PDB file of C-alpha atoms and ligand atoms in Angstrom:
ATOM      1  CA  UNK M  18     -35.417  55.624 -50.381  1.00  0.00           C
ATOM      2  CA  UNK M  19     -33.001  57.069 -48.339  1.00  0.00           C
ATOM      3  CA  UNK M  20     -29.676  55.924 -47.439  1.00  0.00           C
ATOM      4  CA  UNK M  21     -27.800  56.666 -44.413  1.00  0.00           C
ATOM      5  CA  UNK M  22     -24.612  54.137 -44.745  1.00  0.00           C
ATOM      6  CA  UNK M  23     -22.959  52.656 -48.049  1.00  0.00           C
ATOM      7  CA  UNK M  24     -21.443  49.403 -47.510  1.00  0.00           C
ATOM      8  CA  UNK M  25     -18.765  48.514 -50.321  1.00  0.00           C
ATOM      9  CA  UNK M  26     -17.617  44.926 -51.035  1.00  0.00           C
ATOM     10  CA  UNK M  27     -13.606  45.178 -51.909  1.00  0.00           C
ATOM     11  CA  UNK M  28     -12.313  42.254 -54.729  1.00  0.00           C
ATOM     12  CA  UNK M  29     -13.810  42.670 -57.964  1.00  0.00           C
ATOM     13  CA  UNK M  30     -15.490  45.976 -56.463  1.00  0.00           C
ATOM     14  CA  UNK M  31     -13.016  48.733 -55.612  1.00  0.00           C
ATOM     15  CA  UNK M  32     -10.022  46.578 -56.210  1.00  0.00           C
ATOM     16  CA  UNK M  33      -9.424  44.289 -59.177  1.00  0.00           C
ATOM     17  CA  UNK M  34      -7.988  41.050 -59.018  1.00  0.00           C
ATOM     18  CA  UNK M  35      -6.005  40.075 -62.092  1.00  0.00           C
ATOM     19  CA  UNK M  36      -4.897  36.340 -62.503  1.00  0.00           C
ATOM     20  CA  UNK M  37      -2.907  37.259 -65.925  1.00  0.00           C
ATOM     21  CA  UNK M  38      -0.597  39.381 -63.229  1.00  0.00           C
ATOM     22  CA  UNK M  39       0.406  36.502 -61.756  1.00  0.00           C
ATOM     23  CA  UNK M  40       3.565  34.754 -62.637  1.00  0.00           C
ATOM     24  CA  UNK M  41       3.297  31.431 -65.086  1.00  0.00           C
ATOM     25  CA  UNK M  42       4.572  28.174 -63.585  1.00  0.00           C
ATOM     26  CA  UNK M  43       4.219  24.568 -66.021  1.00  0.00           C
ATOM     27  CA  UNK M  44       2.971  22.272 -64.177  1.00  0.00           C
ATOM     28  CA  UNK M  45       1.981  18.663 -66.637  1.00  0.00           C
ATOM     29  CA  UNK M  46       2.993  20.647 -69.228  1.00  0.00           C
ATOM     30  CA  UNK M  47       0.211  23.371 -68.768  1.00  0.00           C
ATOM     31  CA  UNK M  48       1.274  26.828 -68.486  1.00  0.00           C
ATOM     32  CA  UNK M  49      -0.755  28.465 -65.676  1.00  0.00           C
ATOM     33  CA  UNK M  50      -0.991  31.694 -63.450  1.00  0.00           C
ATOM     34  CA  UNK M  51      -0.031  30.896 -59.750  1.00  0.00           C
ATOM     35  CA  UNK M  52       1.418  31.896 -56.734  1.00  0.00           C
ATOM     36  CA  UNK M  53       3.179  28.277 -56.340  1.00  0.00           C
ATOM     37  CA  UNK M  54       5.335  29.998 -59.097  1.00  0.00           C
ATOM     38  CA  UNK M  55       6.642  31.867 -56.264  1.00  0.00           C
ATOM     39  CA  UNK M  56       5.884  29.692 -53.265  1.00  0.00           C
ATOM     40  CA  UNK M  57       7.187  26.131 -54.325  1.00  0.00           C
ATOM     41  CA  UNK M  58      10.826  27.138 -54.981  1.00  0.00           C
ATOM     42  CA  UNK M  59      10.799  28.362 -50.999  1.00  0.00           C
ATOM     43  CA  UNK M  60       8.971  24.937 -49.811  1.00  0.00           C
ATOM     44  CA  UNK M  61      11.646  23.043 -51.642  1.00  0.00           C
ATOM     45  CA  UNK M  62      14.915  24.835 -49.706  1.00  0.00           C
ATOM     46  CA  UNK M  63      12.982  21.962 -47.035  1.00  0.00           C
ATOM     47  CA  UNK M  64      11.309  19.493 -49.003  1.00  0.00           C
ATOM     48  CA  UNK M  65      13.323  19.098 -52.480  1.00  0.00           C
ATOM     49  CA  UNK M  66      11.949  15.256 -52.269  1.00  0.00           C
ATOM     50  CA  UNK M  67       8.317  16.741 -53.369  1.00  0.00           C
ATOM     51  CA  UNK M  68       7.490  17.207 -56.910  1.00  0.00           C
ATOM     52  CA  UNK M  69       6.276  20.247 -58.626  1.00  0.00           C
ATOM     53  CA  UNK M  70       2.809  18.305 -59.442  1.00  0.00           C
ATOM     54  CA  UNK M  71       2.582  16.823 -56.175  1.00  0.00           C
ATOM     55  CA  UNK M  72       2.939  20.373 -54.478  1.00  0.00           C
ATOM     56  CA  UNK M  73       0.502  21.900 -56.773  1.00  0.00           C
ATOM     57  CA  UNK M  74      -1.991  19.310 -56.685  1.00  0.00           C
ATOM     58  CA  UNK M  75      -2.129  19.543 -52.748  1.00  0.00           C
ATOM     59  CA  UNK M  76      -1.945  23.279 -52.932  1.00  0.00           C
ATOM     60  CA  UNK M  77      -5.358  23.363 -55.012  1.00  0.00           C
ATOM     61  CA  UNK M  78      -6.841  20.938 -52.940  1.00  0.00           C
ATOM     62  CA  UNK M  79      -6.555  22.527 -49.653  1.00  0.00           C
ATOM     63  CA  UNK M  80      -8.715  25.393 -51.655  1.00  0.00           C
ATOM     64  CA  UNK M  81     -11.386  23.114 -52.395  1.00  0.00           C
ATOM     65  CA  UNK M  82     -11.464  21.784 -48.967  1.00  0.00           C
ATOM     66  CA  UNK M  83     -11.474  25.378 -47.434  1.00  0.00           C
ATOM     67  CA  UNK M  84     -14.350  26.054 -49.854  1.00  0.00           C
ATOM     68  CA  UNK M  85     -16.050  23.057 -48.361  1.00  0.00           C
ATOM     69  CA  UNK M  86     -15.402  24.050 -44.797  1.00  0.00           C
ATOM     70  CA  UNK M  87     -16.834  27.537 -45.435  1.00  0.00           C
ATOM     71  CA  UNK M  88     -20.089  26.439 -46.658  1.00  0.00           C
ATOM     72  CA  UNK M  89     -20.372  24.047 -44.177  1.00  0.00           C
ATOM     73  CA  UNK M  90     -19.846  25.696 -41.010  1.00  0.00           C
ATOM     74  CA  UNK M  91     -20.570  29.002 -42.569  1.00  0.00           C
ATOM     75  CA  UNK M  92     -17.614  30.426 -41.587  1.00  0.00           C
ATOM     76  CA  UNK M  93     -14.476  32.142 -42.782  1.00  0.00           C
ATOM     77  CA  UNK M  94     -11.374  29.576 -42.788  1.00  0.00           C
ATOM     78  CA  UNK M  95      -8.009  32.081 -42.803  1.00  0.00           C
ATOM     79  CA  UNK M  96      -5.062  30.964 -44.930  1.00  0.00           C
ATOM     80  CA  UNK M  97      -3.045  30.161 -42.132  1.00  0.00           C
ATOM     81  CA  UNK M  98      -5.777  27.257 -41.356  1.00  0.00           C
ATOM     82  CA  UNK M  99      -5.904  26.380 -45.246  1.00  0.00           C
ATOM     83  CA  UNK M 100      -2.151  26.293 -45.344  1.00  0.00           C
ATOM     84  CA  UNK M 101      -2.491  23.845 -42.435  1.00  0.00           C
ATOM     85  CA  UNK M 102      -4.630  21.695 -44.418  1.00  0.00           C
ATOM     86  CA  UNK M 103      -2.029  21.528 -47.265  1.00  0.00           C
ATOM     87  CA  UNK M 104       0.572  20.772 -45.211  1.00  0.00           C
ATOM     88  CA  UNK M 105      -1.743  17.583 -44.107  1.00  0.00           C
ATOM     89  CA  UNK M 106      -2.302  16.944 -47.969  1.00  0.00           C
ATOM     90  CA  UNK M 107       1.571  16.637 -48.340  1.00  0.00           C
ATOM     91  CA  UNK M 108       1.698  14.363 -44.882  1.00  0.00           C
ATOM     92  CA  UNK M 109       3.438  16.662 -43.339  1.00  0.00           C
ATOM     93  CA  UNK M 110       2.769  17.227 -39.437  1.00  0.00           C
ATOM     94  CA  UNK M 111       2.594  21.137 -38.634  1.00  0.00           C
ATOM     95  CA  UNK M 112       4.494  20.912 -35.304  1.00  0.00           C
ATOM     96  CA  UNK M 113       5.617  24.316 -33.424  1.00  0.00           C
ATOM     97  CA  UNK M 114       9.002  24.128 -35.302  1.00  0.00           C
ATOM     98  CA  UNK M 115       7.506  24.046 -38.777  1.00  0.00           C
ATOM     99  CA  UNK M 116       5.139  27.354 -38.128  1.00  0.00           C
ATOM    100  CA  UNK M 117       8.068  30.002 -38.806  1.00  0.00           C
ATOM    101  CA  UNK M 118       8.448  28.025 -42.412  1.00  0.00           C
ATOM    102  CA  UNK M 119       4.824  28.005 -42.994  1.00  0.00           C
ATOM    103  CA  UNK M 120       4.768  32.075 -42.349  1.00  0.00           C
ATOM    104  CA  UNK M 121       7.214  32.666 -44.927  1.00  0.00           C
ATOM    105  CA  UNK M 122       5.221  30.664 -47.531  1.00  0.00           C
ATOM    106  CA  UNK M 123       2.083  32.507 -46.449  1.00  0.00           C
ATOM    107  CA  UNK M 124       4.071  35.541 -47.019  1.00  0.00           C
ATOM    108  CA  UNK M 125       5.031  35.125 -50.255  1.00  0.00           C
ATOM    109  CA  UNK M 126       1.895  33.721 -51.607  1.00  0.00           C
ATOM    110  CA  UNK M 127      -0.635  36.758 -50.090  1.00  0.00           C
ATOM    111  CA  UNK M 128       2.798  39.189 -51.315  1.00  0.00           C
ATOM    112  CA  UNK M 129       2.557  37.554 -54.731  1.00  0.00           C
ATOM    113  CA  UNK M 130      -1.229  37.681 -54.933  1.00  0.00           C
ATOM    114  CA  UNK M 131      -1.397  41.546 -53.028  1.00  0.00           C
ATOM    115  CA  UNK M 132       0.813  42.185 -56.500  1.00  0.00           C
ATOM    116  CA  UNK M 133      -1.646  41.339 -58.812  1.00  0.00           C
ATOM    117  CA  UNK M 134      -4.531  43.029 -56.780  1.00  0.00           C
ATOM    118  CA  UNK M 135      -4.976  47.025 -58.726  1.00  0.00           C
ATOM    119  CA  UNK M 136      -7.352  49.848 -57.778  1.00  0.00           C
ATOM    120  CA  UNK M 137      -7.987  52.638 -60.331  1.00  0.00           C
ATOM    121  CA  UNK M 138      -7.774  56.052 -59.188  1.00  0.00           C
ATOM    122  CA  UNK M 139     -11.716  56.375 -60.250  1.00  0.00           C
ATOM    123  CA  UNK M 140     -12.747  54.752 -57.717  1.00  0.00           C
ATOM    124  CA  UNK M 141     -11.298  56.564 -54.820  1.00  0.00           C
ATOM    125  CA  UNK M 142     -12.507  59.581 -56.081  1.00  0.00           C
ATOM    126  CA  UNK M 143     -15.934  58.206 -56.179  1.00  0.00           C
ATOM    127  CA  UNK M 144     -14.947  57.937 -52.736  1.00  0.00           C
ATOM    128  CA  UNK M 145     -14.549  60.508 -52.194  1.00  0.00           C
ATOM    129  CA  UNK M 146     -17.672  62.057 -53.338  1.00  0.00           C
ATOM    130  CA  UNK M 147     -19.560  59.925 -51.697  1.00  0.00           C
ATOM    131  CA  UNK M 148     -18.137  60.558 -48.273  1.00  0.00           C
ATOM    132  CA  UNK M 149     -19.717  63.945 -47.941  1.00  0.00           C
ATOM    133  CA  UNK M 150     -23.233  62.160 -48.598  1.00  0.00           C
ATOM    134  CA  UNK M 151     -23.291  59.096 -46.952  1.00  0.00           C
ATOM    135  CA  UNK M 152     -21.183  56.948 -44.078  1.00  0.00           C
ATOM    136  CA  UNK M 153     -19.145  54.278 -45.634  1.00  0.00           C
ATOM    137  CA  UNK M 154     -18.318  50.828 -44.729  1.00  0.00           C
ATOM    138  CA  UNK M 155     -16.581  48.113 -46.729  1.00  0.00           C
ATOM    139  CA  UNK M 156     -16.885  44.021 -45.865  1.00  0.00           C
ATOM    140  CA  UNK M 157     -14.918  41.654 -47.387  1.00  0.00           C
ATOM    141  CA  UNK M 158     -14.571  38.116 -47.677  1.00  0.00           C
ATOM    142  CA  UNK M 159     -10.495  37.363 -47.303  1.00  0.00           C
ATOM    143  CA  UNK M 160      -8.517  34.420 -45.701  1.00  0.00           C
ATOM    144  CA  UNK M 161      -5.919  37.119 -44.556  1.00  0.00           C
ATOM    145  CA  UNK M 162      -6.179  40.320 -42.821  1.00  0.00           C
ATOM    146  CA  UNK M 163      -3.268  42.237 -43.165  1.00  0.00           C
ATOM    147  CA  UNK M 164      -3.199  41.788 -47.018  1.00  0.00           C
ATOM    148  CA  UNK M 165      -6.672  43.196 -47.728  1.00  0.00           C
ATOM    149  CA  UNK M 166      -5.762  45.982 -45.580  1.00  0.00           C
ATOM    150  CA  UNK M 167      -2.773  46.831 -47.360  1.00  0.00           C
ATOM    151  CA  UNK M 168      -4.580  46.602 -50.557  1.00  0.00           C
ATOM    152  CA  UNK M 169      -6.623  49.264 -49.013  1.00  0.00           C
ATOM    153  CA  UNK M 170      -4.083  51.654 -47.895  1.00  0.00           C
ATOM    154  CA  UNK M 171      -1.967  50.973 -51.047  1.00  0.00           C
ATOM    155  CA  UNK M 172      -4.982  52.702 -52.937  1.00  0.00           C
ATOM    156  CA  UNK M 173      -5.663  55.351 -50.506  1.00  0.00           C
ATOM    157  CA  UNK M 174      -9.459  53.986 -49.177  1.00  0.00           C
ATOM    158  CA  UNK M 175      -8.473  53.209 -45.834  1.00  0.00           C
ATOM    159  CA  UNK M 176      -9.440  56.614 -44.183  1.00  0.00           C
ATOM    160  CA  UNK M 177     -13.008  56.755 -45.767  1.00  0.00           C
ATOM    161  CA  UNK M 178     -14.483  53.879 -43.696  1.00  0.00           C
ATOM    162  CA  UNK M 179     -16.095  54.581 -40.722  1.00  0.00           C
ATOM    163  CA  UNK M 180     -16.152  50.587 -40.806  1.00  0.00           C
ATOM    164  CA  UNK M 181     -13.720  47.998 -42.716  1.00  0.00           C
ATOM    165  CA  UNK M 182     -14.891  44.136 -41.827  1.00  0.00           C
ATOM    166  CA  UNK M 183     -11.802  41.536 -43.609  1.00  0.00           C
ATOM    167  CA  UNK M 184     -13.846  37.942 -42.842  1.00  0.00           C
ATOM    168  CA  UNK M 185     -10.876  36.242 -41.431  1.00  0.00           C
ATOM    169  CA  UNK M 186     -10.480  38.650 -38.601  1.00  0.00           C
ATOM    170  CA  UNK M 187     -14.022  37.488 -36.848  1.00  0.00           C
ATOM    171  CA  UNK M 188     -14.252  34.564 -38.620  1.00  0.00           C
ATOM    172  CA  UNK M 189     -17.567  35.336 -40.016  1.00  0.00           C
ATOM    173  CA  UNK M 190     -18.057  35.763 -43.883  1.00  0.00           C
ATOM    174  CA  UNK M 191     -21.028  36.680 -46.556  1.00  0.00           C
ATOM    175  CA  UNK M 192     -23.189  35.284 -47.641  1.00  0.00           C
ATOM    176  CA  UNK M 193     -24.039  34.803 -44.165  1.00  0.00           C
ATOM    177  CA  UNK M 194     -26.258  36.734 -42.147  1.00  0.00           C
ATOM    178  CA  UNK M 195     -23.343  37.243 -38.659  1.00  0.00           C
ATOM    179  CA  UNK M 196     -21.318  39.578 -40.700  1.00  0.00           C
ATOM    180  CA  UNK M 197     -23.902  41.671 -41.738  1.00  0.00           C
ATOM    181  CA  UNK M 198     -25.280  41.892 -38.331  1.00  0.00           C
ATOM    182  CA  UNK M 199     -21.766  42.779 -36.552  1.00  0.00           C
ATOM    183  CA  UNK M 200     -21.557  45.488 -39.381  1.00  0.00           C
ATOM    184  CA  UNK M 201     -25.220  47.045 -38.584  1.00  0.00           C
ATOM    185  CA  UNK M 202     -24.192  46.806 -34.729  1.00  0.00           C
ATOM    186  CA  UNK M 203     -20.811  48.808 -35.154  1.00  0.00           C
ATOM    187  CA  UNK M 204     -22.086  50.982 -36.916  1.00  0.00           C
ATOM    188  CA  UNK M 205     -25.388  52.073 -35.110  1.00  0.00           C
ATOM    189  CA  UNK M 206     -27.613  51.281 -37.956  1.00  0.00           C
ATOM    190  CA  UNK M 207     -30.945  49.126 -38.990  1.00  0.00           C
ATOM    191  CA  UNK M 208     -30.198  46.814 -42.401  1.00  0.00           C
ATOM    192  CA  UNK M 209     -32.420  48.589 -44.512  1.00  0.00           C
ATOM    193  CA  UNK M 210     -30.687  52.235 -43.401  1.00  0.00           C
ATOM    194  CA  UNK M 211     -27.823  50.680 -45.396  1.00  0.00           C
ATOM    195  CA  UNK M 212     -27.157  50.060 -49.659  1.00  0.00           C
ATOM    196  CA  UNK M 213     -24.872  47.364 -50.144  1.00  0.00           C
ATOM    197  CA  UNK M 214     -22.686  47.347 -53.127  1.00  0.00           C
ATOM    198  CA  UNK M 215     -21.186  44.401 -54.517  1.00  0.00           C
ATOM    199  CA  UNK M 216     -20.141  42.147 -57.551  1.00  0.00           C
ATOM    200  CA  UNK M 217     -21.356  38.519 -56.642  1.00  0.00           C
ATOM    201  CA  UNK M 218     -24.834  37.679 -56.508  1.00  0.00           C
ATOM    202  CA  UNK M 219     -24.147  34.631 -54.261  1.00  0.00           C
ATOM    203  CA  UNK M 220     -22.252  36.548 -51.883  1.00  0.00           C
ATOM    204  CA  UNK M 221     -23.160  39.843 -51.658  1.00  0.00           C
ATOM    205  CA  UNK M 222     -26.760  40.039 -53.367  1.00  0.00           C
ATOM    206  CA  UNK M 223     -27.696  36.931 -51.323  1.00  0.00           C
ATOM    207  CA  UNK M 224     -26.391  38.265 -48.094  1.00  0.00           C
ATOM    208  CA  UNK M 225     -26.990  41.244 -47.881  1.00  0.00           C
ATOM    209  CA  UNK M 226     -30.572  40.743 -49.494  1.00  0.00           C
ATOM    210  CA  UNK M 227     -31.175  38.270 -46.689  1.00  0.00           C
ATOM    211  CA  UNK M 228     -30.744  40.377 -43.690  1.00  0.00           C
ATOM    212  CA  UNK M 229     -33.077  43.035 -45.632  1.00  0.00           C
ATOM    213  CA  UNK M 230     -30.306  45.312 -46.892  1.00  0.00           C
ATOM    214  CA  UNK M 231     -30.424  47.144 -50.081  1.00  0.00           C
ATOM    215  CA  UNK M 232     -27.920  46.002 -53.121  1.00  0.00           C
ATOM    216  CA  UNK M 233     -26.964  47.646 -55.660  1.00  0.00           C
ATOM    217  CA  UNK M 234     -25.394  44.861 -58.073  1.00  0.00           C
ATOM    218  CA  UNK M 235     -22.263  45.437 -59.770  1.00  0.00           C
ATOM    219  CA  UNK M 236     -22.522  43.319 -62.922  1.00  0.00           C
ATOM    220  CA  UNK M 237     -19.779  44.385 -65.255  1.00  0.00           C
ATOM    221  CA  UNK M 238     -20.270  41.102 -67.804  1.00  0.00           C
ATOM    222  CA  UNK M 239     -23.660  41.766 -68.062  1.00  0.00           C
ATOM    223  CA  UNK M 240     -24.323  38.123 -66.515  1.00  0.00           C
ATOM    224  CA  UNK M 241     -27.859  36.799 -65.737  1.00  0.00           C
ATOM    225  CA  UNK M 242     -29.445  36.640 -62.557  1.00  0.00           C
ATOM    226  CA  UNK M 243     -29.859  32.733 -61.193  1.00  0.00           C
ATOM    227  CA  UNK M 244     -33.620  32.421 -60.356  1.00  0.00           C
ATOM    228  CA  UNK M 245     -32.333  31.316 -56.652  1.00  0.00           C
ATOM    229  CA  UNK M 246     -30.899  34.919 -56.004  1.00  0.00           C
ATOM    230  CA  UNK M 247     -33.015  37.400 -55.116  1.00  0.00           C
ATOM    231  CA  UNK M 248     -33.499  40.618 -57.050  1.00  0.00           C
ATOM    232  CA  UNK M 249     -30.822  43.635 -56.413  1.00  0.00           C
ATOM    233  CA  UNK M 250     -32.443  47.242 -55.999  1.00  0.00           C
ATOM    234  CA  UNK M 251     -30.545  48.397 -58.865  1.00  0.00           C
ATOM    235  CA  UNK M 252     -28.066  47.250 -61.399  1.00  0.00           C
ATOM    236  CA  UNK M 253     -24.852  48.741 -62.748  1.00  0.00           C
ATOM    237  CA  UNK M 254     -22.223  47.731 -65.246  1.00  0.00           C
ATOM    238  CA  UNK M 255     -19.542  50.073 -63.661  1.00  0.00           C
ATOM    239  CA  UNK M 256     -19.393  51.372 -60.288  1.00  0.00           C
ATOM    240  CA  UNK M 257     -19.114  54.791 -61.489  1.00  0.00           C
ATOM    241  CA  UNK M 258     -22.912  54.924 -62.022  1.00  0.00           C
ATOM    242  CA  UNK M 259     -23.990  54.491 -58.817  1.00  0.00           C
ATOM    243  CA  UNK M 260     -23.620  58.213 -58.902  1.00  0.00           C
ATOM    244  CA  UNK M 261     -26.717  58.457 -60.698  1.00  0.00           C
ATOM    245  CA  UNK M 262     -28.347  56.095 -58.097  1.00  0.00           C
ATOM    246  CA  UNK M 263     -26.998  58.161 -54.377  1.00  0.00           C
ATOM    247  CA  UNK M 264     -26.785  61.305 -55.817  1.00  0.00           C
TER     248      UNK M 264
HETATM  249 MG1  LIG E 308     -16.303  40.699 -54.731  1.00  0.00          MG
END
């Protein structure tokens, strides 16, 4: 089979997310990797009457409520809505005035996570040599825009998509099938003229599987397949052999 378009899925694809790289806060005593390491001392300039715990406890729960949101109106929730939803954890009403304060906490978190967010040099120059073959295209699932897209130009990618599709700018995310569909249309193309190429087999097996795409499943821990996710065309343990698969 033939390929005309090569549709890359960014976190734990090109670009490696490393929770070690973020900075350790204690929180009950428990050292752990976190962004509130960064974001909590700027919320309490404001609201030194909240407690470490109580912060981080509302912090992680607007996460899980996003998470239930997504799934159940199949659609991307940004962080500036799940932020929102933390403020509401912590009783605290996001009026106009507030929304300046609430940008500089975003900031810091997605500039605190951005940090601990690497690309190898590898895999642009797989890029690279795939360009000349094939047109590429990258979707991702991200609450924020602008930070996926600097992770992208920090690396060097940006200029070899013909296509790059960040969730929380159209509010649509994988697994389901709108994304994939607003990719095919922008880029002139049928599913199946398209490989997919992703590490999740919930997200990006499942979705992209589902609207009849090709995947070519990135499985670097050698996991097992769940019986409820359909079978990916091929199967690599590092994206550098997918050489071997387009060439
Ligand atoms: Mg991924």
């Amino acid at each position: 089979m033939s390929y005309r378009t090569v549709i890359f899925d960014l976190f734990d694809t090109l670009a490696d997310f490393d929770r070690d790289r973020l900075p350790v806060i204690h929180v009950n005593g428990e050292a752990i990797h976190s962004t509130t390491a960064v974001v909590y001392p700027l919320f309490a300039e404001r609201y030194s009457h909240v407690p470490l715990e109580t912060f981080y406890q509302a912090f992680r729960r607007s996460f899980d409520e996003a998470a239930r949101l997504r799934e159940s109106e199949e659609r991307e929730v940004s962080a500036r809505e799940r932020f929102g939803l933390f403020f509401q954890n912590l009783e605290i009403p996001v009026t106009p005035e507030i929304e300046p304060f609430l940008g500089r906490l975003l900031d810091a978190h997605m500039t605190c996570l951005a940090d601990a967010i690497h690309a190898p040099l590898e895999r642009r120059e797989l890029l690279n040599w795939l360009k000349d073959r094939y047109q590429l295209a990258l979707i991702s699932n991200f609450d924020h825009g602008p930070t996926a897209r600097q992770i992208l130009d920090r690396a060097g990618m940006t200029s070899y998509f013909d296509l790059i599709l960040i969730s929380e700018e159209i509010g649509q995310r994988k697994p389901y099938t709108a994304i994939f569909q607003t990719a095919c249309q922008a880029l002139q193309i049928r599913p199946h003229e398209a490989i997919f190429i992703g590490d999740s087999p919930s997200i990006d097996i499942a979705g992209a599987k589902g609207v009849g795409m090709a995947v070519i499943w990135l499985n670097r821990r050698g996991e097992l397949l769940d019986e409820s996710i359909p079978q990916p065309d091929h199967t690599v343990t590092r994206l550098e052999e997918i050489k071997g698969i387009l060439g």
